[in-house]
Coordinates of N, CA, C and O in Angstrom, one line a residue:
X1 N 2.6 -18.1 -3.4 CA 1.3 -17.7 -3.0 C 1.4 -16.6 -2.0 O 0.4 -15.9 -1.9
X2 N 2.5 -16.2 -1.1 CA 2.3 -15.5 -0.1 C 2.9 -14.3 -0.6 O 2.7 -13.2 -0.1
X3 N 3.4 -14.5 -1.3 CA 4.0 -12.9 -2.3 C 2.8 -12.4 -2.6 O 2.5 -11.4 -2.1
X4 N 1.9 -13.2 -3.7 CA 1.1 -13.3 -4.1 C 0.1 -12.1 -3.0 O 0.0 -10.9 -3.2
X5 N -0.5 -13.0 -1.7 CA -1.1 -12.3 -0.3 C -0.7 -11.2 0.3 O -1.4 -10.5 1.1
X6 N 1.3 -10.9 -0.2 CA 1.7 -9.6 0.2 C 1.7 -8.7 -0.8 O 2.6 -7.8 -0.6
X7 N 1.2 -8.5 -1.9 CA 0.8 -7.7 -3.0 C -0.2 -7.1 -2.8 O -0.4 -5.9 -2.5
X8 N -1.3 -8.2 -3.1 CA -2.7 -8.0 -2.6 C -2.9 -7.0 -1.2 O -3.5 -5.9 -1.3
X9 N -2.3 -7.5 0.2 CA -2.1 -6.3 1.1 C -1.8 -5.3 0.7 O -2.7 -4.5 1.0
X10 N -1.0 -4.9 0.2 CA -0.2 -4.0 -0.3 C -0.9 -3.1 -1.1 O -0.9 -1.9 -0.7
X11 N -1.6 -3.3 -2.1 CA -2.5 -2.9 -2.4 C -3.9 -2.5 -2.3 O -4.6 -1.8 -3.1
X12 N -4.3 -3.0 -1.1 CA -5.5 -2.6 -0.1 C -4.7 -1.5 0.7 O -5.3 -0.4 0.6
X13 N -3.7 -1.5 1.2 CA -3.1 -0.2 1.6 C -3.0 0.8 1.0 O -3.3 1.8 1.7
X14 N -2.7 1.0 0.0 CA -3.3 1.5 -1.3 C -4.8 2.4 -1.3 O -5.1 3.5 -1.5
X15 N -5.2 1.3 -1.0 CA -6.9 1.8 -1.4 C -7.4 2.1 -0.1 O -8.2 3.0 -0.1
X16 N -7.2 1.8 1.3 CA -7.3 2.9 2.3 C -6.9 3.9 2.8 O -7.4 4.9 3.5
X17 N -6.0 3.6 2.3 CA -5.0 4.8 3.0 C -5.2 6.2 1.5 O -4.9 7.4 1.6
X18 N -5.8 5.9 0.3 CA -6.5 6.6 -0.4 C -7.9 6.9 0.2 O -8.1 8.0 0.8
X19 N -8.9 6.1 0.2 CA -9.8 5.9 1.1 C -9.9 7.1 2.3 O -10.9 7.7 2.2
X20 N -9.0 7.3 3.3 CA -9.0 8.2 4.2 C -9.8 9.1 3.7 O -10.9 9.4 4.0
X21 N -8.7 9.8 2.3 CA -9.5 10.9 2.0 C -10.9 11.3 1.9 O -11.6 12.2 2.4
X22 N -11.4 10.3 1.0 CA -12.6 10.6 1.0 C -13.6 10.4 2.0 O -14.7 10.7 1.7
X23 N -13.0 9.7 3.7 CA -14.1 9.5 4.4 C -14.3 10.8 4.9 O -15.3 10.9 5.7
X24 N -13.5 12.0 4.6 CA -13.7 12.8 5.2 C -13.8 13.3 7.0 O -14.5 14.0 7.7
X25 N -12.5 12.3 6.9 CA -12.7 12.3 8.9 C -13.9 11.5 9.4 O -14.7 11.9 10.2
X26 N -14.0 10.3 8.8 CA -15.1 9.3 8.7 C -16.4 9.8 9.1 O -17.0 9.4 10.0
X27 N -16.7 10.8 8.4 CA -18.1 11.6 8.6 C -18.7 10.8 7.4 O -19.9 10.9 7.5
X28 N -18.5 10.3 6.7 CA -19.0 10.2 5.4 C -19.0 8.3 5.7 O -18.0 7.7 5.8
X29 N -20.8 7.7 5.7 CA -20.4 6.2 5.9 C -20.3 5.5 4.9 O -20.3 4.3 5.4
X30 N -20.2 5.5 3.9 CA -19.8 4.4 2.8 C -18.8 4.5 2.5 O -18.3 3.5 2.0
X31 N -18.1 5.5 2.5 CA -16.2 5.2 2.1 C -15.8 5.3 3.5 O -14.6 5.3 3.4
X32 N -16.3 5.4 4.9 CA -15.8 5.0 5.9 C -15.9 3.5 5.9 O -14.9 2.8 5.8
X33 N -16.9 3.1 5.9 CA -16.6 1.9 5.7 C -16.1 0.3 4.9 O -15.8 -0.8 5.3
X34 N -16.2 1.0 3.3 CA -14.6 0.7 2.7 C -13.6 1.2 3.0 O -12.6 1.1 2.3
X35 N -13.8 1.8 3.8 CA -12.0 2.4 3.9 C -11.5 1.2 5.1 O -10.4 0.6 5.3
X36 N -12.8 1.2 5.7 CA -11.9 -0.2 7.6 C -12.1 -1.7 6.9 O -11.7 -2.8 7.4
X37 N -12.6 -1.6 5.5 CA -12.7 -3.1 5.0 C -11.7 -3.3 4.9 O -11.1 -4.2 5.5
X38 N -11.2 -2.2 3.9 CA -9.8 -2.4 3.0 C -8.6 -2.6 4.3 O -7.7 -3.4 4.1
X39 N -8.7 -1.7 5.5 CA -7.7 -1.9 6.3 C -7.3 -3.6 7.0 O -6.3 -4.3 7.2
X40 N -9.0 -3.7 7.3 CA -8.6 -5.2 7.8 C -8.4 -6.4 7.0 O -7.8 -7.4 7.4
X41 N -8.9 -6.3 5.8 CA -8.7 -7.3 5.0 C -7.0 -7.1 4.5 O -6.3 -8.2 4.4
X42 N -6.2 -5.8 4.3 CA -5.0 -5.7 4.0 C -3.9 -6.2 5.5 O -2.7 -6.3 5.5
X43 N -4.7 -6.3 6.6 CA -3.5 -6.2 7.9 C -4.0 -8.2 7.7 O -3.0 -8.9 7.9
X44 N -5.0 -8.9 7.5 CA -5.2 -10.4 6.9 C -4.2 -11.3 6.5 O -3.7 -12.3 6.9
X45 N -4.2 -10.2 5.3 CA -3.8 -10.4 3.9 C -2.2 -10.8 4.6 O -1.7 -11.9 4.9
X46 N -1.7 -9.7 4.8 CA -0.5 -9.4 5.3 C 0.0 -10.6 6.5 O 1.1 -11.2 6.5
X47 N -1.2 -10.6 7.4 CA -1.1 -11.5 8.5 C -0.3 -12.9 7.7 O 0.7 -13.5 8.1
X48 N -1.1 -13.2 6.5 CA -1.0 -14.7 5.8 C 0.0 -14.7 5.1 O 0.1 -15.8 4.6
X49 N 0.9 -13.9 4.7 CA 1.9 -13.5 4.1 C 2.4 -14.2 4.8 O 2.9 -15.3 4.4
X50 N 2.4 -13.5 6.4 CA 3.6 -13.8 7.3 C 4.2 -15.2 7.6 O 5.3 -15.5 8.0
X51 N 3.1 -16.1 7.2 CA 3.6 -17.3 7.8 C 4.8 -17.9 7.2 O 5.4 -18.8 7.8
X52 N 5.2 -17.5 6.2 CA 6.2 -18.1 5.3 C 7.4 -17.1 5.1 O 8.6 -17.4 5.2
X53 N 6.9 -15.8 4.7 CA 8.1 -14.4 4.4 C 8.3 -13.9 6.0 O 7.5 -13.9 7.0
X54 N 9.5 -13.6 5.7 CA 10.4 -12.7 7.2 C 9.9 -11.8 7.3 O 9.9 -11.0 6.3
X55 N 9.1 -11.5 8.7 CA 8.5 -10.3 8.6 C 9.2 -9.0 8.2 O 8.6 -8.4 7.4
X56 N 10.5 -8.5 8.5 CA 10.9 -7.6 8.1 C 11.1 -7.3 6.3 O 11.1 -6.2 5.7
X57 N 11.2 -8.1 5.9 CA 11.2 -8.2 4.0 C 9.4 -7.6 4.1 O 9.1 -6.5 3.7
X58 N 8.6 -8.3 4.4 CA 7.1 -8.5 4.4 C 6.5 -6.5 4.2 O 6.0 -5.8 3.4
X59 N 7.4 -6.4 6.0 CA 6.6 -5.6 6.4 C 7.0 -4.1 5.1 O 6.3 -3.1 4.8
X60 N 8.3 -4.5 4.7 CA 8.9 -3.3 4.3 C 8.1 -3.4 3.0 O 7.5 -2.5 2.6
X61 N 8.1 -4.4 2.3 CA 7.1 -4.7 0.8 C 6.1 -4.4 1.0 O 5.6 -4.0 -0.1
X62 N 5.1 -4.5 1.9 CA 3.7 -4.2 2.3 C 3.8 -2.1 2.3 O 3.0 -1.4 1.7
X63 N 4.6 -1.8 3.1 CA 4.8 -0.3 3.5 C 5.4 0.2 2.0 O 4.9 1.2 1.4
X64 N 6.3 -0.6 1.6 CA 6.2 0.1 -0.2 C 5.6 0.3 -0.8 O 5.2 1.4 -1.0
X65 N 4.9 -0.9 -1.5 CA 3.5 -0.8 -2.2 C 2.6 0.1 -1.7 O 1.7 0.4 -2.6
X66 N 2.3 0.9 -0.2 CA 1.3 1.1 -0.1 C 2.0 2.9 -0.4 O 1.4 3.9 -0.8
X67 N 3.4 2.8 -0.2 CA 3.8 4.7 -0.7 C 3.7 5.1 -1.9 O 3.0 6.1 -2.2
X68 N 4.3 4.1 -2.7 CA 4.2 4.1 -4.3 C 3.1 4.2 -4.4 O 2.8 5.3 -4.7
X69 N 1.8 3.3 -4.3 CA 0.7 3.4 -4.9 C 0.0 4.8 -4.3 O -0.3 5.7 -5.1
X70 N -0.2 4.8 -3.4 CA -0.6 6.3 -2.4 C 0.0 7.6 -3.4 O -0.7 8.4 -4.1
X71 N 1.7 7.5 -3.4 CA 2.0 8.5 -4.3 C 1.2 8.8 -5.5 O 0.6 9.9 -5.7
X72 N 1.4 8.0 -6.2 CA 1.0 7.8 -8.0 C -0.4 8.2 -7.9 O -0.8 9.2 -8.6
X73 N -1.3 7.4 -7.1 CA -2.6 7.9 -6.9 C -3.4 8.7 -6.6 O -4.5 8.9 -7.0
X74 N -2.4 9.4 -5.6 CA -3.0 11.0 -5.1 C -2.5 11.9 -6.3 O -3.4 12.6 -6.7
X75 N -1.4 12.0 -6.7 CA -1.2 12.7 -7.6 C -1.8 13.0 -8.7 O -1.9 14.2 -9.1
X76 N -2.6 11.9 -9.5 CA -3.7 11.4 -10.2 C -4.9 12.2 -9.9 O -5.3 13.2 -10.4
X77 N -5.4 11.4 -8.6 CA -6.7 11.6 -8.0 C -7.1 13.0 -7.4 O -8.2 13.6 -7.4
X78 N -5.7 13.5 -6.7 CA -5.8 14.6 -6.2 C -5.1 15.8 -6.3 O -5.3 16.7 -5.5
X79 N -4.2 15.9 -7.5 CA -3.6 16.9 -8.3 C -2.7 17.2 -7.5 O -2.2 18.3 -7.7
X80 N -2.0 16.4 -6.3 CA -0.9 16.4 -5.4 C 0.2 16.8 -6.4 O 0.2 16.3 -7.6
X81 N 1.2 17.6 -5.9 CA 2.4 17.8 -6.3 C 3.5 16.8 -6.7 O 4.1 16.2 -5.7
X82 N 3.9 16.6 -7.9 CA 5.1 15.3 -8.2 C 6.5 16.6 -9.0 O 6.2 17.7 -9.5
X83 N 7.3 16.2 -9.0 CA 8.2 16.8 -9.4 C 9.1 15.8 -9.9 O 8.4 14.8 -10.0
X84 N 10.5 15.5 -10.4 CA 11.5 15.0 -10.9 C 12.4 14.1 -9.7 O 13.0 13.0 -9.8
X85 N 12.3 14.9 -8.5 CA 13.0 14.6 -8.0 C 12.4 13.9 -7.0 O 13.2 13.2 -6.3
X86 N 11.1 13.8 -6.7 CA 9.6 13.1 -5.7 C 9.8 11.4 -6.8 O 9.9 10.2 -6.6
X87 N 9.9 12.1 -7.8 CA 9.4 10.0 -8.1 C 10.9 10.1 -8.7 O 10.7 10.2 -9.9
X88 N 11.7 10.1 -8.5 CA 13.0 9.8 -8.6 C 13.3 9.0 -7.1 O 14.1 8.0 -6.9
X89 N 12.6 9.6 -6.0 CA 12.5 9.0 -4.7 C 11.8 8.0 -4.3 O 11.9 7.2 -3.4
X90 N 10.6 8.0 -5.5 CA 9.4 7.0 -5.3 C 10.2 5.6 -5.8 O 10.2 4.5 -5.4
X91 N 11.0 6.3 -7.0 CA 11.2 5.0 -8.1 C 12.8 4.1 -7.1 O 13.2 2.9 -7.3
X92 N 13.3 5.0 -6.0 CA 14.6 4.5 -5.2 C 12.8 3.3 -4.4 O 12.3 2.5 -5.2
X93 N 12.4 3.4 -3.6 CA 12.1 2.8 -2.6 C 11.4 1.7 -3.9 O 11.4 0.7 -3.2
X94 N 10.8 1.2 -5.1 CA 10.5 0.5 -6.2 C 11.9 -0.1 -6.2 O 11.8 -1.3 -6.5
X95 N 13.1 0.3 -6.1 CA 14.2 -0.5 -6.1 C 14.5 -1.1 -5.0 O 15.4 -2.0 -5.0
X96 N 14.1 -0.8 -3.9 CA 14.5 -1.6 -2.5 C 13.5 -3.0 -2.4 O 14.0 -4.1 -2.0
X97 N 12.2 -2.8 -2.8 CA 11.3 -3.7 -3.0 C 12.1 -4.5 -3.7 O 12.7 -5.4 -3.3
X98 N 12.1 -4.0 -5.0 CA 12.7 -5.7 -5.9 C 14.0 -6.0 -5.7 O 14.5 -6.9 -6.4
X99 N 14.7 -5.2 -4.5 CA 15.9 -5.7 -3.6 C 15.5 -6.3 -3.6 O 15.5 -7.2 -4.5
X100 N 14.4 -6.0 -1.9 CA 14.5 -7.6 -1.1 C 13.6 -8.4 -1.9 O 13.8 -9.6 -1.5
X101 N 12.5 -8.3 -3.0 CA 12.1 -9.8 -3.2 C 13.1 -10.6 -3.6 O 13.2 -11.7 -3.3
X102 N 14.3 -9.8 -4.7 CA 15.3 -10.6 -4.9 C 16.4 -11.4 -4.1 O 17.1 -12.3 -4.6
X103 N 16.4 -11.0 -3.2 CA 17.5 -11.6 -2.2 C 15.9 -12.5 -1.0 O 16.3 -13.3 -0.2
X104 N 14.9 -12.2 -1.1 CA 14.8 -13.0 0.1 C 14.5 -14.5 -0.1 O 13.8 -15.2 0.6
X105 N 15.1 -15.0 -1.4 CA 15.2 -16.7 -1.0 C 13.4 -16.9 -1.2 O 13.2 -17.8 -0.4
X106 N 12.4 -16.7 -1.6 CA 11.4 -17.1 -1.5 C 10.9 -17.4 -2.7 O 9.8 -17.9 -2.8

């Protein structure tokens, strides 16, 4: 279940830290204010993770999911620059994640 809670974070990270963009320097109040939902509900999320996973496994799986998805997403959403060698880097830190879920015993 707390994998489960650190995914879910992870993925609200994701969607704020996408989110930024469109608040436009929080001038703009409806995606400003899904953007601070998504933040506190993901630092929650994360919080409830904690009780059981090692924060450092946690924090670094929470900060992945949120690059990867950020990456892929902007690139998508915002015609951001990807090249061969950018998700060749994305796809290294996708291998550190399923490092540590694999080694952390949970």
């Amino acid at each position: 279940m707390n994998w489960f809670l650190l995914i879910l974070a992870g993925l609200l990270e994701v969607g704020w830290a996408i989110g930024l963009k469109y608040t436009e320097g929080f001038t703009r109040p409806l995606p400003s204010v899904l953007t601070v939902a998504a933040i506190i509900l993901s630092m929650v999320f994360l919080g409830l993770a904690l009780k059981t996973l090692p924060v450092g496994t946690a924090y670094a799986v929470w900060v992945g999911i949120g690059i990867v998805g950020t990456f892929f997403l902007s690139a998508v959403l915002f015609n951001e620059p990807t090249s061969a060698l950018r998700i060749l880097s994305v796809l290294l830190i996708v291998a550190g994640i399923v490092g540590l879920k694999l080694t952390s015993g949970s």
